C-alpha positions as CSV (number, residue, x, y, z in Angstrom):
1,X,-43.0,-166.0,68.8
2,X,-43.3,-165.5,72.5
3,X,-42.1,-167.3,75.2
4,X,-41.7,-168.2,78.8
5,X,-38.9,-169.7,80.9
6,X,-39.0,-170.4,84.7
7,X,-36.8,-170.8,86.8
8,X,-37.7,-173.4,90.0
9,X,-35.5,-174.1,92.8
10,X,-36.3,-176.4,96.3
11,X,-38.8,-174.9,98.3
12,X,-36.8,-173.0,101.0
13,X,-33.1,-173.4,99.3
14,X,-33.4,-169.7,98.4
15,X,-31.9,-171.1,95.1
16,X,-33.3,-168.4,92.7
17,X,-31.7,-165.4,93.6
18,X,-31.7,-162.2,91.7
19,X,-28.2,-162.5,90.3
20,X,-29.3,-165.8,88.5
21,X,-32.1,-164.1,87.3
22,X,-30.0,-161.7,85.7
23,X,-27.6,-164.0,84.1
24,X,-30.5,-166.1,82.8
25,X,-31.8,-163.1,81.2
26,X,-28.0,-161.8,79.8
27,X,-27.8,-165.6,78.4
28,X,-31.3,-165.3,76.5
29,X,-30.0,-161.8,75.5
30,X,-26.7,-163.1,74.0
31,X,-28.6,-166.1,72.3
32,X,-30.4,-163.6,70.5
33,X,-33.4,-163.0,72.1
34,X,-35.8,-160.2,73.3
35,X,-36.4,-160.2,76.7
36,X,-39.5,-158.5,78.3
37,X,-40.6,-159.0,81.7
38,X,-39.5,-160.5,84.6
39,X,-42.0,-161.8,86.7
40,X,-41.5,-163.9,90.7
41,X,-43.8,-166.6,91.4
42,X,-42.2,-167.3,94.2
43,X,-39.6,-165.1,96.3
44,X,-36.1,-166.6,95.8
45,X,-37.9,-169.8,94.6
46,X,-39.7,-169.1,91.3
47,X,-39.4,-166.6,88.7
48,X,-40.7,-166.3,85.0
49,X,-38.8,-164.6,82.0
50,X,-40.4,-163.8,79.3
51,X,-39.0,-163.1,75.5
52,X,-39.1,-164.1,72.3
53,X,-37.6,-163.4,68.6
54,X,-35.4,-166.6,68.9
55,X,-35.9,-170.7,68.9
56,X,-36.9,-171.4,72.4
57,X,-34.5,-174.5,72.5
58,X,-31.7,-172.2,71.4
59,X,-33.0,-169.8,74.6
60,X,-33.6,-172.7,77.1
61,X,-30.5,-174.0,75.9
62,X,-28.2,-171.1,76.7
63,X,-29.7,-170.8,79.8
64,X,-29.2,-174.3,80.6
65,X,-25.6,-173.7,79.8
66,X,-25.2,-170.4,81.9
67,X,-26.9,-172.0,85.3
68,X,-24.9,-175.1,84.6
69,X,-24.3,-177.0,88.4
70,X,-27.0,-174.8,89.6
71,X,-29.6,-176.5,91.8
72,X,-32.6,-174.7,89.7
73,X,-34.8,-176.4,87.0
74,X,-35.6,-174.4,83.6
75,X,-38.3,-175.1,81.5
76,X,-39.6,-173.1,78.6
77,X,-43.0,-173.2,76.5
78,X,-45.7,-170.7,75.1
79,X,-47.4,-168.8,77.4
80,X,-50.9,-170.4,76.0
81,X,-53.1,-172.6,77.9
82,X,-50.5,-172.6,80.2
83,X,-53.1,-173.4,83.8
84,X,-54.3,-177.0,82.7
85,X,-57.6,-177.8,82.8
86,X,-56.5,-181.9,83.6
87,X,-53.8,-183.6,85.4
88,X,-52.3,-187.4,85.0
89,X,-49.9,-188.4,87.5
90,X,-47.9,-191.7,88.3
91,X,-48.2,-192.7,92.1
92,X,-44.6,-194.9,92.9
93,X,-41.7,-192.3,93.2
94,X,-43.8,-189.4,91.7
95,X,-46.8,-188.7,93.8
96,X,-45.4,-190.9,96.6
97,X,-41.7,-191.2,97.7
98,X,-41.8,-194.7,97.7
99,X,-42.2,-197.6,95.2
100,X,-45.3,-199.7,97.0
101,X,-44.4,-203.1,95.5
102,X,-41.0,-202.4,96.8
103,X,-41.8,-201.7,100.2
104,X,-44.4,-204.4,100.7
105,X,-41.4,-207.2,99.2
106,X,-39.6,-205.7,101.8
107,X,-41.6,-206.6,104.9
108,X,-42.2,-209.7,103.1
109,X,-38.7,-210.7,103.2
110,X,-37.8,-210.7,99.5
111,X,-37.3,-207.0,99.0
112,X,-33.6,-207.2,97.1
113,X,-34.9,-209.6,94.0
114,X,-38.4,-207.2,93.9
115,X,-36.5,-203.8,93.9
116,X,-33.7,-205.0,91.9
117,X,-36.9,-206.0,88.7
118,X,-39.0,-202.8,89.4
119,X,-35.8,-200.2,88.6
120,X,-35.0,-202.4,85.7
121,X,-38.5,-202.6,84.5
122,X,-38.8,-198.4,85.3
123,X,-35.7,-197.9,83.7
124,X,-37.2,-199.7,80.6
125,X,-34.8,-202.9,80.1
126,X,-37.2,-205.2,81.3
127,X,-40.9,-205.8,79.6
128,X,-43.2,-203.7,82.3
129,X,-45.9,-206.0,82.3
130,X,-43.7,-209.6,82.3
131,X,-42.0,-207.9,85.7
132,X,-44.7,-206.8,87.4
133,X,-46.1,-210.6,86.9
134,X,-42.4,-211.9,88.2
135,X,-42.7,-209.5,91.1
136,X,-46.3,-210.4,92.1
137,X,-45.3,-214.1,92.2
138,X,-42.7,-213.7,94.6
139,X,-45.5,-212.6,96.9
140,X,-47.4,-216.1,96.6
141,X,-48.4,-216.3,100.2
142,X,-47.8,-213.5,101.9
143,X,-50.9,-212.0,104.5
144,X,-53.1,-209.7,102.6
145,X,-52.6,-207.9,105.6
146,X,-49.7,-206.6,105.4
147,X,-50.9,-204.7,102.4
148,X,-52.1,-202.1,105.4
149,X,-49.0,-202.7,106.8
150,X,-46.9,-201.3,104.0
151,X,-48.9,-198.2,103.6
152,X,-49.4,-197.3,107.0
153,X,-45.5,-197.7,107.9
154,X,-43.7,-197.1,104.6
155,X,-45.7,-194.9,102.3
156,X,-45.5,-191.0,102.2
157,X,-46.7,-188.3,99.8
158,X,-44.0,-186.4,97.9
159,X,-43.6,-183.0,99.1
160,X,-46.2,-180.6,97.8
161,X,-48.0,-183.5,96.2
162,X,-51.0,-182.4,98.2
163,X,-51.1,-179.2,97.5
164,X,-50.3,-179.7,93.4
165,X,-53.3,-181.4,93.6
166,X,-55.7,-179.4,95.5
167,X,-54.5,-176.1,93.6
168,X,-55.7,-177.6,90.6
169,X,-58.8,-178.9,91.9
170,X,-59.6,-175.4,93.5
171,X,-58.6,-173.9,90.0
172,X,-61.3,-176.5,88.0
173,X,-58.9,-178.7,87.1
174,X,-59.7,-183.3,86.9
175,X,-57.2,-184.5,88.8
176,X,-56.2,-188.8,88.4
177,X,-53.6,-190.6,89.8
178,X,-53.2,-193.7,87.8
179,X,-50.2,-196.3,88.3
180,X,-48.9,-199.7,87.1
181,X,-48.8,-200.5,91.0
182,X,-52.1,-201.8,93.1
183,X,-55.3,-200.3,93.9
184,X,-55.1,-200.8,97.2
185,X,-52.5,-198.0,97.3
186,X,-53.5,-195.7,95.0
187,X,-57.3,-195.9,96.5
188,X,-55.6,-194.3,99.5
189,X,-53.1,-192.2,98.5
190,X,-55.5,-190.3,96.0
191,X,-58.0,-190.0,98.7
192,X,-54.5,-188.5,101.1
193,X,-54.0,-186.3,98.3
194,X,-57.5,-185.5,97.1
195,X,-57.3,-186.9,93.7
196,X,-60.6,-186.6,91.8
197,X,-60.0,-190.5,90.5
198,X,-57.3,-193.7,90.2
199,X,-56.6,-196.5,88.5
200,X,-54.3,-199.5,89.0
201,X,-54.0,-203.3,89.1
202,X,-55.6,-205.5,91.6
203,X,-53.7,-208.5,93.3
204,X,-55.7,-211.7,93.5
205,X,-56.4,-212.4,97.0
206,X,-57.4,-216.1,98.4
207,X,-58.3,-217.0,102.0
208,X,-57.0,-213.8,103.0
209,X,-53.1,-214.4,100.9
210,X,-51.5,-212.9,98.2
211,X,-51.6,-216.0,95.8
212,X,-48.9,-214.4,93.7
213,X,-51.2,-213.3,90.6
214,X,-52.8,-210.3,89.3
215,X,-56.9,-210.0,88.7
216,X,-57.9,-208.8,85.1
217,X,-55.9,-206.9,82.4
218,X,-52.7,-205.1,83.3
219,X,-52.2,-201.6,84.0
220,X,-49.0,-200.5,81.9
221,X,-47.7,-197.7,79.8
222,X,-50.5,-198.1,77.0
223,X,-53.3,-197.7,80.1
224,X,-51.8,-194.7,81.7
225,X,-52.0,-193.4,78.3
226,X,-55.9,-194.5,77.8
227,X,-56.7,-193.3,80.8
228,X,-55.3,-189.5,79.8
229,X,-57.3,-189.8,76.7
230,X,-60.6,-190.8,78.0
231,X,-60.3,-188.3,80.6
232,X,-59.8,-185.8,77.8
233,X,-63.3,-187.0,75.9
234,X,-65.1,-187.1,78.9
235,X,-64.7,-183.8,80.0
236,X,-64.4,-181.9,76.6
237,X,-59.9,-181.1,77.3
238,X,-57.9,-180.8,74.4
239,X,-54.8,-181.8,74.7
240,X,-52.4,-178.6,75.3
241,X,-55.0,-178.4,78.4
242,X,-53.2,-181.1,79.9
243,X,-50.5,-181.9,82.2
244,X,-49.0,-185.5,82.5
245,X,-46.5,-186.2,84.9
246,X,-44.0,-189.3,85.8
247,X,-40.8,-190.9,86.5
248,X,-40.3,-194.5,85.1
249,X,-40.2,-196.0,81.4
250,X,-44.1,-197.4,81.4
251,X,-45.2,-193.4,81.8
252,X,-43.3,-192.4,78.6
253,X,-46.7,-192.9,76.3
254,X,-48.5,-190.4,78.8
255,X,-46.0,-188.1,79.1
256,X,-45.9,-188.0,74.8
257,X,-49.5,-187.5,74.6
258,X,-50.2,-184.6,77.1
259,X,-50.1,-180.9,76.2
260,X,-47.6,-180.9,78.9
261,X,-45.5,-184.0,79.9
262,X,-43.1,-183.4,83.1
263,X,-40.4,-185.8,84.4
264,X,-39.7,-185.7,88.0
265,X,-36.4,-187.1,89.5
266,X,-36.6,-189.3,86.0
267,X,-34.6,-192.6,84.7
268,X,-32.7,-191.6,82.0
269,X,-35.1,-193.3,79.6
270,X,-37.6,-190.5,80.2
271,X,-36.1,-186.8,79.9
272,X,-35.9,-187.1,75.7
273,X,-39.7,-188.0,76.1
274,X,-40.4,-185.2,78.6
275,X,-41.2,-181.5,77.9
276,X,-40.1,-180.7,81.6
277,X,-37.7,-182.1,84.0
278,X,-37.5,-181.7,87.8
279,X,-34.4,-183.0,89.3
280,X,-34.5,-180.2,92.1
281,X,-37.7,-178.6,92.9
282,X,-40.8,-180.5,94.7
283,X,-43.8,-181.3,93.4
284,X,-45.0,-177.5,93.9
285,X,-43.0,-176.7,90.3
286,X,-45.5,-178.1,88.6
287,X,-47.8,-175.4,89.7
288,X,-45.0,-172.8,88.7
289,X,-44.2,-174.3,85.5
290,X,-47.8,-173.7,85.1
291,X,-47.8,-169.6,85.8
292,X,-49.2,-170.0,89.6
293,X,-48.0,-167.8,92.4
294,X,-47.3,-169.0,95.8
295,X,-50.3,-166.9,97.3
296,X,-52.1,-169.1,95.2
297,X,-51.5,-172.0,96.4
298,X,-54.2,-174.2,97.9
299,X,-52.8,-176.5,100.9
């Protein structure tokens, strides 16, 4: 059975040099496998090795082993359907640097108690849906105002988040940021990143405050994974067409259920549900993990 392994590094870290390269392939070699062709995505940033005759979690696994303390991410799958045809990502901490409930506490003056539930609740020790209610309330009052606030002054796009996106668009792909955080944000960051669509809660808002509740059902784990599903009726995707991709415990259903889940920067709870994780490359891996080149990127 064939395979392919890539190799990402950071964006300008020149982390994927030729001699790790060649010690990736020795370390498939010695593992038992047949290694064909070596192919860069990306100079000194991106390369694919393919091979095959041997388990690929016996090959990724050796070459985990061999670029151990490297600063490159490996990931491995079959080289079919490998340009997906839909994308599902998380906003907080995956599209966007930021967590938006965190940021908005903050300016609201009870940022520690808020930041201190949402890493528990992504982390998975807390019931997602029971602290995102706990969170909200501590907001009971506060200016609907400084909603804009928070996202003009704290919120930012991940590196390469904008140009993941528009690859895939230009490529044919449905594109849909959905989030367990507010609409408010992920109206506007999908439109800053060109997301095709997005989903998210929506904070009740009375006499122009925050009264400390949430409008209609809650958007958790079991939506993100909805969503990902109806996208795939609607527009005909099966599901190795698909690419999923998060950091916290409430996207673990969606990462299971796509043809491709990727963890980026995960909690701990997530890498054993993930096919793919990113602790060191940008967002821009996701379009090597997925066989693009970097002339063909779409900024």
């Amino acid at each position: 059975m064939e395979y392919v392994l890539t190799l990402i590094g950071q964006p300008g870290a020149n982390a994927v040099s030729d001699k790790f390269v060649a010690r990736a392939g020795v370390a498939l070699d010695k593992a038992g496998a047949r290694v064909e062709d070596t192919t860069w995505l990306a100079p000194e940033t991106a390369a694919d090795i393919s091979f095959h005759d041997v388990d690929w979690t016996r090959g990724y696994e050796s070459v985990v082993a061999e670029l151990s303390g490297q600063p490159i991410d490996i990931a491995v799958q079959r080289p079919a359907d490998r340009k997906k045809r839909l994308l599902v990502a998380d906003m907080d901490s995956t599209i966007i640097a930021q967590e938006c409930l965190d940021e908005l506490a903050d300016l609201a003056g009870v940022g520690a108690k808020v930041a201190e539930l949402t890493a528990r609740a992504m982390a998975g020790e807390l019931d997602f849906a029971d602290a995102l209610r706990e969170r909200v309330e501590m907001l009971a009052g506060v200016s609907a105002a400084l909603l804009q606030e928070t996202f003009d002054e704290r919120v930012t796009l991940s590196p390469g988040a904008r140009t993941l996106v528009k690859t895939m668009t230009s490529n044919g792909a449905v594109t849909a940021l959905v989030s367990g955080g507010f609409q408010f944000f992920t109206s506007r960051v999908a439109e800053a990143a060109g997301f095709g669509s997005f989903g998210g809660n929506l904070f009740e808002i009375e006499g122009d405050k925050l009264t400390g509740r949430i409008t209609g059902h809650i958007v958790g784990a079991e939506a993100k994974q909805t969503t990902l599903e109806a996208l795939m009726a609607e527009h005909s995707i099966p599901a190795e067409s698909t690419l999923a991709v998060g950091d916290g415990a409430n996207d673990i259903p969606m990462l299971k259920a796509a043809g491709l889940g990727v963890a980026v920067r995960p909690k701990p709870v997530v890498r054993d549900a993930a096919d793919v994780t990113l602790d060191h490359g940008d967002l821009t891996a996701l379009l090597y993990v997925q066989g693009y080149r970097l002339d063909e990127f779409v900024d």
